[in-house]
Amino acid sequence: MNYRLFDKEPLFYKNVFTLALPIALQSLITIGVNMLDTIMVGSLSEEALSATSLANSFISIYQIFCMGLGMGASVLVSRYYGMKKSNDEPEKASHALKQTVCLMLRLTVLLASLFAIATALIPQTIMRMYTEEEEIIALGTTYFKWSVAAYFFLGLSLTSTIALRSVRQVKLPLLVSIGAFFVNLAANYTFIFGKFGAPRMEIAGAALGTLIARIFEASCILGYLLLKDREICFKIRDILMKTRSLVGEYIKICIPVLFSDGILAIGNNTVAVIIGHLGKTMVAANAITTVTQQLSTVVVQGVSQAGAIVTGQTLGSGDKERTMKQGYLFFGLGLGLGIISALFIALTKNPIIASYSEVGPETRKIASQLMLAISFIIIFQATNSIMTKGVLRGGGDTKMLMITDNIFLWVISIPLGLLAGFVFKLPAFWIYVCLKSDQIIKTLWSYLRLRSGKWIKKISTGRTQEKISTT
């Protein structure tokens, strides 16, 4: 059967954007919080801006690991939810659904503990991975001191939010994020600048403000999941439930996602390390452009997660043919959104750079080059993100995605970036393009993988060895 990248499917697009837009708005609010941190801290000094950016580069490793845990679990949650709603062994599907969430939460706490211990014991060592500037290291160490407890609240709220989205609960996380935005804004303003009788804490105040917002967010999300939710039906007592029967399926599907996203996090931080050793001007310029890149991809991230949910639930209902058709439509949607994102960056780069009044002219020049590079790469990044983090992942093709992420990142992108930055000393534009060259290659690969149909995998409920057919 011939499939089209673009077709008149109003119900498909309505279904996708009903899921994607609340997710995108939530991501936008999160980015807004990060942007406020950057602008407020940037008003203190360029060194404070760089320290916050580099410290958050390490914290983002944890955040991406949590995304991997959540999105890996989402593959199973959405599939089991589709089985449950289609009356395909609903009791088994419901039990497996709760087991998946239980395993996800346990792993999140374990992961948070590891990162918290590392941040508490060796903060200076972590900062030295990114920079040799002693003032930046000292400021980053201060930021880390107030961030240790935040790992637990961030991880639990992030993974639980993804699980709720997988059963089409997207409004509550959005409302909670709006509340967290205002909590963070008020706390940052109070503690960074010492308002309302509070001490002036500067960079430590930014970390404390973020911690307060994370506590608020986790309390709301976990409270709803454990006490009010009627789709997953996960209760406090279920934290102690037996999960052995699902461990095999969980490892097969979810752990490759964790490793894939974890490797991506390490790769992104390798990029940050390379940039950090190119000088503090390059670091500050990259900190400015990071927020812009995040803003330009919020809808893409929403569609990516919607792609995983829609694909999983369609396969859970047993409709393989429709899953293939939707896969092609998602690819076309990625191309369109990538072009729109590129135009957004090109139109907004000058006013965004101008808003950072404390940075020097050289930083502004480098930031402008990076913006142009991002606007080019984003076309490919948007397309392959929707496919690899959405459709192919939702189909259960997690092991192959883990392998290809490794190959494209470590064999191509990182070596090219090192050569461009330290051997050939190319301009910032070409350094960034080389560091992100895997995005171009992955776009072509994801299309070929889509056409093959090999990305659609069978998944069991874990209570028996019998496989649930997708045909």
Coordinates of C-alpha atoms in Angstrom, one line a residue:
M1 CA 0.0 0.0 0.0
N2 CA 1.2 3.5 -0.8
Y3 CA 1.4 6.0 2.1
R4 CA 1.6 9.8 1.9
L5 CA 3.5 12.2 4.0
F6 CA 0.7 14.8 3.6
D7 CA -2.9 13.9 3.4
K8 CA -6.4 15.1 4.5
E9 CA -6.8 13.5 7.8
P10 CA -8.6 16.0 10.0
L11 CA -9.3 13.5 12.8
F12 CA -5.7 12.4 12.9
Y13 CA -4.4 16.0 13.2
K14 CA -7.1 16.8 15.8
N15 CA -6.1 13.8 17.9
V16 CA -2.4 14.6 17.7
F17 CA -2.7 18.3 18.6
T18 CA -5.2 17.6 21.3
L19 CA -2.4 15.7 23.0
A20 CA 0.5 17.8 21.7
L21 CA -0.6 21.4 22.5
P22 CA -1.0 21.0 26.3
I23 CA 2.4 19.2 26.3
A24 CA 3.9 21.9 24.3
L25 CA 2.5 24.6 26.5
Q26 CA 3.8 22.9 29.5
S27 CA 7.3 22.7 27.9
L28 CA 7.0 26.4 27.0
I29 CA 6.3 27.3 30.7
T30 CA 9.3 25.2 31.8
I31 CA 11.5 27.0 29.3
G32 CA 10.0 30.3 30.5
V33 CA 11.2 29.4 34.0
N34 CA 14.7 28.6 32.6
M35 CA 14.7 31.8 30.6
L36 CA 13.8 33.8 33.7
D37 CA 16.6 32.2 35.6
T38 CA 19.0 33.0 32.8
I39 CA 17.9 36.6 32.5
M40 CA 17.9 37.2 36.2
V41 CA 21.2 35.6 36.9
G42 CA 22.6 37.2 33.7
S43 CA 21.9 40.6 35.2
L44 CA 24.4 39.8 38.0
S45 CA 27.4 39.1 35.8
E46 CA 28.6 37.1 32.7
E47 CA 30.4 34.7 35.1
A48 CA 27.2 34.0 37.0
L49 CA 25.3 33.4 33.8
S50 CA 28.0 30.9 32.6
A51 CA 28.1 29.1 36.0
T52 CA 24.3 28.6 36.1
S53 CA 24.4 27.4 32.5
L54 CA 27.1 24.9 33.1
A55 CA 25.7 23.6 36.4
N56 CA 22.4 23.1 34.6
S57 CA 24.2 21.2 31.9
F58 CA 25.0 18.5 34.4
I59 CA 21.5 18.6 35.9
S60 CA 20.1 18.2 32.4
I61 CA 21.9 14.8 32.2
Y62 CA 19.6 13.7 35.1
Q63 CA 16.6 15.3 33.5
I64 CA 17.2 13.5 30.2
F65 CA 17.7 10.2 32.1
C66 CA 14.3 10.8 33.7
M67 CA 12.8 11.5 30.3
G68 CA 14.2 8.2 29.2
L69 CA 12.7 6.4 32.2
G70 CA 9.3 8.2 31.6
M71 CA 9.2 7.7 27.8
G72 CA 10.3 4.1 28.1
A73 CA 7.5 3.4 30.5
S74 CA 5.2 5.4 28.2
V75 CA 5.7 2.9 25.4
L76 CA 4.2 0.2 27.7
V77 CA 1.7 2.4 29.5
S78 CA 0.1 3.6 26.2
R79 CA 0.1 0.1 24.7
Y80 CA -1.5 -1.4 27.8
Y81 CA -4.0 1.5 28.0
G82 CA -5.0 0.7 24.4
M83 CA -5.4 -2.9 25.2
K84 CA -7.5 -2.0 28.3
K85 CA -9.8 0.3 26.3
S86 CA -10.2 -2.2 23.5
N87 CA -11.2 -5.0 25.9
D88 CA -8.2 -7.1 24.9
E89 CA -7.6 -8.8 28.3
P90 CA -8.4 -5.6 30.3
E91 CA -7.6 -7.1 33.7
K92 CA -4.2 -8.2 32.6
A93 CA -3.5 -5.0 30.8
S94 CA -4.6 -2.9 33.8
H95 CA -2.3 -4.9 36.2
A96 CA 0.6 -4.6 33.8
L97 CA 0.0 -0.9 33.5
K98 CA 0.3 -0.4 37.2
Q99 CA 3.4 -2.6 37.4
T100 CA 5.0 -0.4 34.7
V101 CA 4.4 2.8 36.7
C102 CA 5.7 1.1 39.9
L103 CA 9.0 0.1 38.3
M104 CA 9.3 3.6 36.8
L105 CA 8.9 5.3 40.2
R106 CA 11.4 2.9 41.9
L107 CA 14.0 3.5 39.3
T108 CA 13.5 7.3 39.4
V109 CA 14.2 7.4 43.2
L110 CA 17.3 5.2 42.7
L111 CA 18.6 7.5 39.9
A112 CA 17.8 10.7 41.9
S113 CA 19.9 9.2 44.8
L114 CA 22.9 8.6 42.6
F115 CA 22.9 12.2 41.2
A116 CA 22.2 13.8 44.6
I117 CA 25.2 11.9 46.1
A118 CA 27.5 12.9 43.2
T119 CA 26.4 16.6 43.4
A120 CA 26.8 16.7 47.2
L121 CA 30.2 15.1 47.3
I122 CA 32.1 16.3 44.2
P123 CA 30.6 19.6 42.9
Q124 CA 33.9 21.1 42.1
T125 CA 35.0 18.0 40.1
I126 CA 31.8 18.2 38.1
M127 CA 32.2 21.9 37.3
R128 CA 35.9 21.3 36.2
M129 CA 34.6 18.9 33.5
Y130 CA 33.0 22.0 31.9
T131 CA 35.4 24.9 32.5
E132 CA 38.8 25.8 34.0
E133 CA 37.7 29.3 35.1
E134 CA 38.0 29.3 38.9
E135 CA 35.4 32.0 39.4
I136 CA 32.8 30.1 37.4
I137 CA 33.7 26.8 39.2
A138 CA 33.1 28.5 42.6
L139 CA 29.8 30.0 41.5
G140 CA 28.6 26.7 40.0
T141 CA 29.6 24.9 43.2
T142 CA 27.3 27.3 45.2
Y143 CA 24.5 26.6 42.8
F144 CA 24.9 22.8 43.2
K145 CA 24.8 23.1 47.0
W146 CA 21.1 24.2 46.8
S147 CA 20.2 21.7 44.0
V148 CA 20.8 18.4 45.8
A149 CA 17.3 17.8 47.0
A150 CA 15.7 19.0 43.8
Y151 CA 16.7 15.8 42.0
F152 CA 14.0 13.8 43.8
F153 CA 11.2 16.3 43.2
L154 CA 12.1 16.9 39.6
G155 CA 12.4 13.2 38.7
L156 CA 9.2 12.1 40.4
S157 CA 7.1 14.9 38.9
L158 CA 8.6 14.5 35.4
T159 CA 8.2 10.7 35.1
S160 CA 4.7 10.8 36.7
T161 CA 3.7 13.5 34.3
I162 CA 4.7 11.4 31.3
A163 CA 2.8 8.4 32.6
L164 CA -0.3 10.6 33.0
R165 CA 0.1 12.0 29.5
S166 CA 0.2 8.4 28.2
V167 CA -3.4 7.8 29.3
R168 CA -4.4 11.2 27.8
Q169 CA -4.3 13.2 31.1
V170 CA -2.6 16.3 29.7
K171 CA -4.5 19.2 31.3
L172 CA -3.5 18.7 34.9
P173 CA 0.3 18.7 34.3
L174 CA -0.2 21.9 32.3
L175 CA -2.1 23.6 35.1
V176 CA 0.5 22.5 37.6
S177 CA 3.3 23.9 35.4
I178 CA 1.6 27.3 35.2
G179 CA 1.5 27.3 39.0
A180 CA 5.1 26.3 39.3
F181 CA 6.1 29.1 36.9
F182 CA 4.7 31.8 39.2
V183 CA 6.1 30.1 42.3
N184 CA 9.5 30.0 40.7
L185 CA 9.2 33.6 39.5
A186 CA 8.3 34.9 43.0
A187 CA 11.0 32.8 44.7
N188 CA 13.7 33.8 42.2
Y189 CA 12.9 37.5 42.6
T190 CA 12.8 37.2 46.3
F191 CA 16.0 35.3 46.9
I192 CA 18.2 36.3 44.0
F193 CA 17.8 40.1 44.7
G194 CA 16.9 39.9 48.4
K195 CA 13.4 41.3 48.3
F196 CA 10.6 41.3 50.9
G197 CA 13.1 41.1 53.8
A198 CA 14.9 37.9 52.4
P199 CA 18.7 37.8 52.2
R200 CA 20.3 38.6 48.8
M201 CA 21.5 35.2 47.7
E202 CA 22.3 35.9 44.0
I203 CA 23.2 32.6 42.3
A204 CA 22.2 30.5 45.3
G205 CA 18.8 32.2 45.3
A206 CA 18.2 31.0 41.7
A207 CA 18.8 27.4 42.8
L208 CA 16.6 27.8 45.9
G209 CA 13.8 29.3 43.8
T210 CA 14.0 26.3 41.4
L211 CA 13.9 23.9 44.4
I212 CA 10.8 25.5 45.8
A213 CA 9.1 25.3 42.4
R214 CA 10.0 21.6 42.1
I215 CA 8.6 20.8 45.5
F216 CA 5.3 22.5 44.5
E217 CA 5.2 20.7 41.2
A218 CA 5.9 17.2 42.6
S219 CA 3.4 17.6 45.4
C220 CA 0.6 18.4 43.0
I221 CA 1.5 15.7 40.4
L222 CA 2.1 12.9 42.8
G223 CA -0.9 13.9 44.9
Y224 CA -3.1 13.5 41.8
L225 CA -1.5 10.3 40.6
L226 CA -1.8 8.5 44.0
L227 CA -5.1 9.9 45.2
K228 CA -7.4 11.1 42.3
D229 CA -6.4 9.5 39.0
R230 CA -8.9 6.9 37.6
E231 CA -7.2 5.8 34.4
I232 CA -3.9 4.3 35.8
C233 CA -5.5 3.6 39.2
F234 CA -2.1 3.6 40.9
K235 CA -2.4 3.9 44.7
I236 CA 0.1 4.4 47.5
R237 CA -0.1 0.7 48.5
D238 CA 0.9 -0.2 44.9
I239 CA 4.4 1.1 45.4
L240 CA 5.1 -2.2 47.2
M241 CA 3.4 -4.4 44.6
K242 CA 5.2 -7.4 43.0
T243 CA 6.7 -6.6 39.6
R244 CA 8.7 -9.6 38.8
S245 CA 6.3 -10.9 36.1
L246 CA 6.8 -7.6 34.1
V247 CA 10.6 -7.1 34.6
G248 CA 11.5 -8.9 31.4
E249 CA 9.2 -6.9 29.2
Y250 CA 10.2 -3.7 31.0
I251 CA 13.9 -4.3 30.4
K252 CA 13.4 -5.2 26.8
I253 CA 11.3 -2.1 26.0
C254 CA 12.1 0.6 28.6
I255 CA 15.8 0.1 29.5
P256 CA 17.0 0.7 25.9
V257 CA 15.1 4.0 26.0
L258 CA 16.8 4.9 29.2
F259 CA 20.2 4.1 27.8
S260 CA 19.4 5.8 24.5
D261 CA 18.4 9.0 26.2
G262 CA 21.1 8.7 28.8
I263 CA 23.7 8.4 26.0
L264 CA 22.1 11.5 24.4
A265 CA 22.4 13.3 27.7
I266 CA 26.1 12.4 27.9
G267 CA 26.6 13.4 24.3
N268 CA 24.9 16.8 24.8
N269 CA 27.2 17.3 27.8
T270 CA 30.2 16.4 25.7
V271 CA 29.1 19.2 23.4
A272 CA 28.9 21.4 26.5
V273 CA 32.4 20.3 27.6
I274 CA 33.7 21.2 24.1
I275 CA 32.0 24.6 24.2
G276 CA 33.2 25.2 27.8
H277 CA 36.8 24.7 26.8
L278 CA 36.4 27.1 23.8
G279 CA 36.3 30.0 26.4
K280 CA 33.8 31.8 28.6
T281 CA 32.6 34.0 25.7
M282 CA 31.5 30.9 23.8
V283 CA 29.8 29.5 26.9
A284 CA 27.8 32.7 27.5
A285 CA 26.8 32.9 23.8
N286 CA 25.6 29.2 24.0
A287 CA 23.7 29.9 27.1
I288 CA 21.7 32.7 25.3
T289 CA 21.0 30.5 22.3
T290 CA 20.0 27.4 24.3
V291 CA 16.7 29.0 25.5
T292 CA 15.9 30.1 21.9
Q293 CA 16.4 26.6 20.6
Q294 CA 14.2 25.2 23.4
L295 CA 11.5 27.7 22.5
S296 CA 11.5 26.8 18.9
T297 CA 11.0 23.1 19.5
V298 CA 8.2 23.1 22.2
V299 CA 5.6 22.1 19.6
V300 CA 8.0 19.5 18.2
Q301 CA 8.4 17.9 21.6
G302 CA 4.7 17.9 22.1
V303 CA 4.1 16.1 18.8
S304 CA 7.0 13.7 19.6
Q305 CA 5.3 12.6 22.8
A306 CA 1.9 12.6 21.1
G307 CA 3.4 10.3 18.4
A308 CA 4.5 7.8 21.0
I309 CA 1.1 7.8 22.7
V310 CA -0.9 7.6 19.5
T311 CA 1.3 4.9 18.0
G312 CA 1.2 2.8 21.2
Q313 CA -2.6 3.1 21.6
T314 CA -3.3 2.3 18.0
L315 CA -1.1 -0.8 18.1
G316 CA -2.7 -1.7 21.4
S317 CA -6.1 -1.8 19.7
G318 CA -4.6 -4.1 17.0
D319 CA -4.6 -1.8 13.9
K320 CA -1.2 -2.2 12.3
E321 CA -2.2 -0.8 8.9
R322 CA -3.4 2.5 10.4
T323 CA -0.2 2.7 12.5
M324 CA 1.9 2.6 9.3
K325 CA -0.3 5.3 7.7
Q326 CA 0.0 7.5 10.8
G327 CA 3.8 7.1 10.8
Y328 CA 4.1 8.7 7.3
L329 CA 1.8 11.5 8.4
F330 CA 4.0 12.2 11.4
F331 CA 7.1 12.4 9.2
G332 CA 5.5 15.0 7.0
L333 CA 4.3 16.9 10.2
G334 CA 7.9 16.9 11.4
L335 CA 9.2 18.5 8.2
G336 CA 6.6 21.2 8.3
L337 CA 7.2 22.0 12.0
G338 CA 11.0 22.0 11.4
I339 CA 10.6 24.7 8.7
I340 CA 8.4 26.8 10.9
S341 CA 10.8 26.5 13.8
A342 CA 13.7 27.6 11.5
L343 CA 11.8 30.7 10.5
F344 CA 11.0 31.5 14.1
I345 CA 14.6 31.5 15.1
A346 CA 15.7 33.6 12.1
L347 CA 13.0 36.2 13.0
T348 CA 13.6 36.4 16.7
K349 CA 17.4 36.0 17.1
N350 CA 18.2 39.7 17.1
P351 CA 15.7 40.9 19.8
I352 CA 16.6 37.9 22.0
I353 CA 20.3 38.6 21.9
A354 CA 19.6 42.3 22.5
S355 CA 17.7 41.4 25.7
Y356 CA 21.0 40.3 27.4
S357 CA 22.3 43.8 28.2
E358 CA 25.3 42.7 30.2
V359 CA 27.1 40.6 27.6
G360 CA 29.9 42.0 25.4
P361 CA 29.9 42.5 21.6
E362 CA 32.0 39.4 21.0
T363 CA 29.5 37.2 22.8
R364 CA 26.7 38.8 20.8
K365 CA 28.5 38.0 17.5
I366 CA 29.1 34.4 18.4
A367 CA 25.5 34.0 19.6
S368 CA 24.2 35.3 16.2
Q369 CA 26.3 32.7 14.4
L370 CA 25.0 30.0 16.7
M371 CA 21.4 31.1 16.0
L372 CA 21.9 30.7 12.3
A373 CA 23.3 27.3 12.7
I374 CA 20.4 26.2 14.9
S375 CA 17.9 27.5 12.4
F376 CA 19.4 25.2 9.8
I377 CA 19.8 22.1 12.0
I378 CA 16.3 22.4 13.5
I379 CA 14.6 21.3 10.3
F380 CA 16.3 17.9 10.6
Q381 CA 16.1 17.8 14.3
A382 CA 12.3 18.3 14.4
T383 CA 11.7 15.6 11.8
N384 CA 13.8 12.9 13.3
S385 CA 12.8 13.7 16.9
I386 CA 9.1 13.1 16.0
M387 CA 10.1 9.8 14.4
T388 CA 12.7 8.4 16.8
K389 CA 11.3 9.8 20.1
G390 CA 7.7 9.4 19.0
V391 CA 6.6 7.0 16.3
L392 CA 9.4 4.4 16.2
R393 CA 9.7 4.4 20.0
G394 CA 5.9 4.1 20.3
G395 CA 6.1 1.0 18.0
G396 CA 8.5 -0.6 20.5
D397 CA 11.7 -0.3 18.3
T398 CA 13.7 0.9 21.3
K399 CA 16.7 -1.5 21.0
M400 CA 17.5 -0.4 17.4
L401 CA 17.0 3.3 18.4
M402 CA 19.6 2.8 21.2
I403 CA 22.1 1.4 18.7
T404 CA 21.7 4.1 16.1
D405 CA 21.8 6.9 18.6
N406 CA 25.1 5.6 19.8
I407 CA 26.6 5.2 16.3
F408 CA 25.5 8.6 14.9
L409 CA 26.5 10.6 18.0
W410 CA 29.8 9.1 18.9
V411 CA 31.2 8.0 15.6
I412 CA 30.1 11.1 13.6
S413 CA 29.0 14.1 15.5
I414 CA 31.4 14.3 18.4
P415 CA 34.6 13.6 16.4
L416 CA 33.5 16.2 13.8
G417 CA 32.8 18.7 16.5
L418 CA 36.2 18.2 18.1
L419 CA 38.0 18.6 14.8
A420 CA 36.0 21.7 13.9
G421 CA 36.6 23.4 17.3
F422 CA 40.2 22.4 18.3
V423 CA 42.0 21.3 15.1
F424 CA 40.6 23.5 12.3
K425 CA 39.3 26.3 14.7
L426 CA 36.3 27.0 12.5
P427 CA 33.8 29.7 13.2
A428 CA 31.0 29.0 15.7
F429 CA 28.5 28.3 12.9
W430 CA 30.4 25.4 11.6
I431 CA 31.4 24.0 15.0
Y432 CA 27.7 23.8 15.9
V433 CA 26.7 22.2 12.6
C434 CA 29.4 19.6 13.0
L435 CA 28.3 18.9 16.6
K436 CA 24.8 18.3 15.4
S437 CA 25.5 16.5 12.1
D438 CA 23.9 13.4 13.5
Q439 CA 20.5 15.1 13.2
I440 CA 20.8 15.2 9.5
I441 CA 21.8 11.5 9.2
K442 CA 19.1 10.3 11.6
T443 CA 16.4 12.0 9.5
L444 CA 17.3 9.9 6.5
W445 CA 17.7 6.8 8.6
S446 CA 14.3 7.2 10.3
Y447 CA 12.5 7.5 6.9
L448 CA 14.1 4.2 5.7
R449 CA 13.3 2.5 9.0
L450 CA 9.7 3.7 8.7
R451 CA 9.4 2.3 5.2
S452 CA 10.7 -1.1 6.3
G453 CA 7.9 -1.7 8.8
K454 CA 10.4 -3.6 11.1
W455 CA 9.9 -1.0 13.9
I456 CA 6.5 -2.4 14.9
K457 CA 7.2 -4.9 17.8
K458 CA 5.0 -7.2 19.8
I459 CA 4.5 -6.6 23.5
S460 CA 3.2 -8.9 26.2
T461 CA 1.3 -8.1 29.4
G462 CA 4.0 -9.8 31.4
R463 CA 1.6 -12.2 33.3
T464 CA 1.9 -14.9 30.6
Q465 CA 4.4 -15.7 27.9
E466 CA 1.7 -15.3 25.3
K467 CA 2.5 -12.3 22.9
I468 CA -0.2 -9.8 22.0
S469 CA -0.3 -9.7 18.3
T470 CA -0.3 -6.3 16.4
T471 CA -1.7 -7.8 13.3

